């Protein structure tokens, strides 16, 4: 997947995320830091970040700004404290907020 995303990111616009909320009811894994990148010409957004657990399964939702319109949802995996989530079919939102839940994999804390 890394080889596919690298060329796509070359023409991308980088922006900082504004807000996030955790609705994690599975354990103590949470997002530490994140940012989002608009993938120009593909109507897509990539959320890139780090988590407090080593491994886990994540569900993310993005919104247009805090309290804004729902834009999409996707699943991602946390591996070595890192995750990347690709949202397809999302128009340039200007600013985003995320909500997420993470189910840590056994022994990943």
mmCIF file of C-alpha atoms in Angstrom:
data_model
loop_
_atom_site.group_PDB
_atom_site.id
_atom_site.type_symbol
_atom_site.label_atom_id
_atom_site.label_comp_id
_atom_site.label_asym_id
_atom_site.label_seq_id
_atom_site.Cartn_x
_atom_site.Cartn_y
_atom_site.Cartn_z
ATOM 1 C CA UNK A 1 0.000 0.000 0.000
ATOM 2 C CA UNK A 2 2.926 2.298 0.732
ATOM 3 C CA UNK A 3 4.063 2.144 -2.916
ATOM 4 C CA UNK A 4 0.580 3.137 -4.121
ATOM 5 C CA UNK A 5 0.179 6.073 -1.738
ATOM 6 C CA UNK A 6 3.592 7.658 -2.329
ATOM 7 C CA UNK A 7 2.860 8.889 -5.894
ATOM 8 C CA UNK A 8 -0.601 10.039 -4.868
ATOM 9 C CA UNK A 9 0.751 12.177 -2.072
ATOM 10 C CA UNK A 10 3.142 14.069 -4.340
ATOM 11 C CA UNK A 11 0.362 16.382 -5.534
ATOM 12 C CA UNK A 12 -1.438 16.521 -2.220
ATOM 13 C CA UNK A 13 -2.310 19.415 0.018
ATOM 14 C CA UNK A 14 -1.340 19.017 3.667
ATOM 15 C CA UNK A 15 -3.608 20.384 6.366
ATOM 16 C CA UNK A 16 -3.765 20.066 10.134
ATOM 17 C CA UNK A 17 -6.693 18.367 11.806
ATOM 18 C CA UNK A 18 -8.816 20.346 14.207
ATOM 19 C CA UNK A 19 -10.560 18.031 16.621
ATOM 20 C CA UNK A 20 -11.160 14.410 17.447
ATOM 21 C CA UNK A 21 -13.356 12.435 19.794
ATOM 22 C CA UNK A 22 -12.893 8.925 21.073
ATOM 23 C CA UNK A 23 -15.820 6.609 21.462
ATOM 24 C CA UNK A 24 -13.521 3.709 22.290
ATOM 25 C CA UNK A 25 -15.414 1.221 24.407
ATOM 26 C CA UNK A 26 -12.955 -1.636 23.886
ATOM 27 C CA UNK A 27 -9.868 -0.710 25.879
ATOM 28 C CA UNK A 28 -7.370 1.985 26.645
ATOM 29 C CA UNK A 29 -5.926 2.550 23.183
ATOM 30 C CA UNK A 30 -6.305 6.096 21.889
ATOM 31 C CA UNK A 31 -4.983 8.376 19.168
ATOM 32 C CA UNK A 32 -1.977 10.449 20.253
ATOM 33 C CA UNK A 33 -1.423 12.616 17.154
ATOM 34 C CA UNK A 34 -2.900 12.858 13.667
ATOM 35 C CA UNK A 35 -2.995 14.952 10.524
ATOM 36 C CA UNK A 36 -4.928 14.811 7.273
ATOM 37 C CA UNK A 37 -3.873 15.093 3.670
ATOM 38 C CA UNK A 38 -6.165 15.809 0.737
ATOM 39 C CA UNK A 39 -5.221 13.681 -2.270
ATOM 40 C CA UNK A 40 -5.592 16.064 -5.192
ATOM 41 C CA UNK A 41 -7.562 14.810 -8.179
ATOM 42 C CA UNK A 42 -8.944 11.766 -6.354
ATOM 43 C CA UNK A 43 -11.567 13.318 -4.040
ATOM 44 C CA UNK A 44 -9.929 11.468 -1.154
ATOM 45 C CA UNK A 45 -8.569 12.237 2.296
ATOM 46 C CA UNK A 46 -5.804 10.336 4.087
ATOM 47 C CA UNK A 47 -5.678 10.482 7.893
ATOM 48 C CA UNK A 48 -2.216 9.606 9.194
ATOM 49 C CA UNK A 49 -1.423 9.240 12.901
ATOM 50 C CA UNK A 50 -0.126 7.426 15.941
ATOM 51 C CA UNK A 51 -1.881 5.503 18.718
ATOM 52 C CA UNK A 52 -1.038 4.485 22.271
ATOM 53 C CA UNK A 53 -1.298 0.750 21.525
ATOM 54 C CA UNK A 54 1.072 -1.297 19.375
ATOM 55 C CA UNK A 55 -1.670 -3.139 17.440
ATOM 56 C CA UNK A 56 -5.412 -2.771 17.028
ATOM 57 C CA UNK A 57 -8.445 -2.475 14.780
ATOM 58 C CA UNK A 58 -9.819 1.028 14.264
ATOM 59 C CA UNK A 59 -13.062 2.519 12.941
ATOM 60 C CA UNK A 60 -12.898 6.208 11.973
ATOM 61 C CA UNK A 61 -15.471 8.781 10.895
ATOM 62 C CA UNK A 62 -14.687 12.238 9.516
ATOM 63 C CA UNK A 63 -16.772 15.393 9.683
ATOM 64 C CA UNK A 64 -16.509 18.808 8.054
ATOM 65 C CA UNK A 65 -15.083 20.726 11.005
ATOM 66 C CA UNK A 66 -16.102 20.195 14.609
ATOM 67 C CA UNK A 67 -19.852 19.539 14.798
ATOM 68 C CA UNK A 68 -20.090 19.633 11.004
ATOM 69 C CA UNK A 69 -21.546 17.420 8.294
ATOM 70 C CA UNK A 70 -20.585 13.723 8.216
ATOM 71 C CA UNK A 71 -18.197 13.074 5.294
ATOM 72 C CA UNK A 72 -17.369 9.379 5.512
ATOM 73 C CA UNK A 73 -16.130 6.382 7.476
ATOM 74 C CA UNK A 74 -13.496 3.691 7.059
ATOM 75 C CA UNK A 75 -11.556 1.000 8.919
ATOM 76 C CA UNK A 76 -7.822 0.964 9.575
ATOM 77 C CA UNK A 77 -5.255 -1.116 11.444
ATOM 78 C CA UNK A 78 -2.808 0.119 14.066
ATOM 79 C CA UNK A 79 0.608 -1.474 13.569
ATOM 80 C CA UNK A 80 3.659 -0.441 15.608
ATOM 81 C CA UNK A 81 1.630 2.500 16.997
ATOM 82 C CA UNK A 82 0.979 3.872 13.476
ATOM 83 C CA UNK A 83 -2.184 4.023 11.370
ATOM 84 C CA UNK A 84 -3.292 5.377 7.989
ATOM 85 C CA UNK A 85 -6.949 5.601 6.987
ATOM 86 C CA UNK A 86 -8.046 6.437 3.435
ATOM 87 C CA UNK A 87 -11.456 8.061 2.895
ATOM 88 C CA UNK A 88 -12.572 7.772 -0.737
ATOM 89 C CA UNK A 89 -15.050 10.109 -2.420
ATOM 90 C CA UNK A 90 -14.571 13.053 -0.053
ATOM 91 C CA UNK A 91 -14.607 16.557 -1.548
ATOM 92 C CA UNK A 92 -12.087 19.079 -0.197
ATOM 93 C CA UNK A 93 -13.517 19.779 3.266
ATOM 94 C CA UNK A 94 -11.286 22.714 4.232
ATOM 95 C CA UNK A 95 -11.053 21.430 7.806
ATOM 96 C CA UNK A 96 -11.992 18.112 9.431
ATOM 97 C CA UNK A 97 -12.779 16.564 12.786
ATOM 98 C CA UNK A 98 -12.606 12.822 13.481
ATOM 99 C CA UNK A 99 -14.342 10.356 15.773
ATOM 100 C CA UNK A 100 -12.918 6.907 16.286
ATOM 101 C CA UNK A 101 -12.911 3.673 18.224
ATOM 102 C CA UNK A 102 -9.981 1.287 18.605
ATOM 103 C CA UNK A 103 -10.116 -2.360 19.608
ATOM 104 C CA UNK A 104 -6.589 -3.249 20.798
ATOM 105 C CA UNK A 105 -5.218 -6.632 19.758
ATOM 106 C CA UNK A 106 -4.427 -8.925 22.707
ATOM 107 C CA UNK A 107 -1.059 -8.140 24.252
ATOM 108 C CA UNK A 108 -0.629 -4.898 22.310
ATOM 109 C CA UNK A 109 -0.584 -2.524 25.262
#
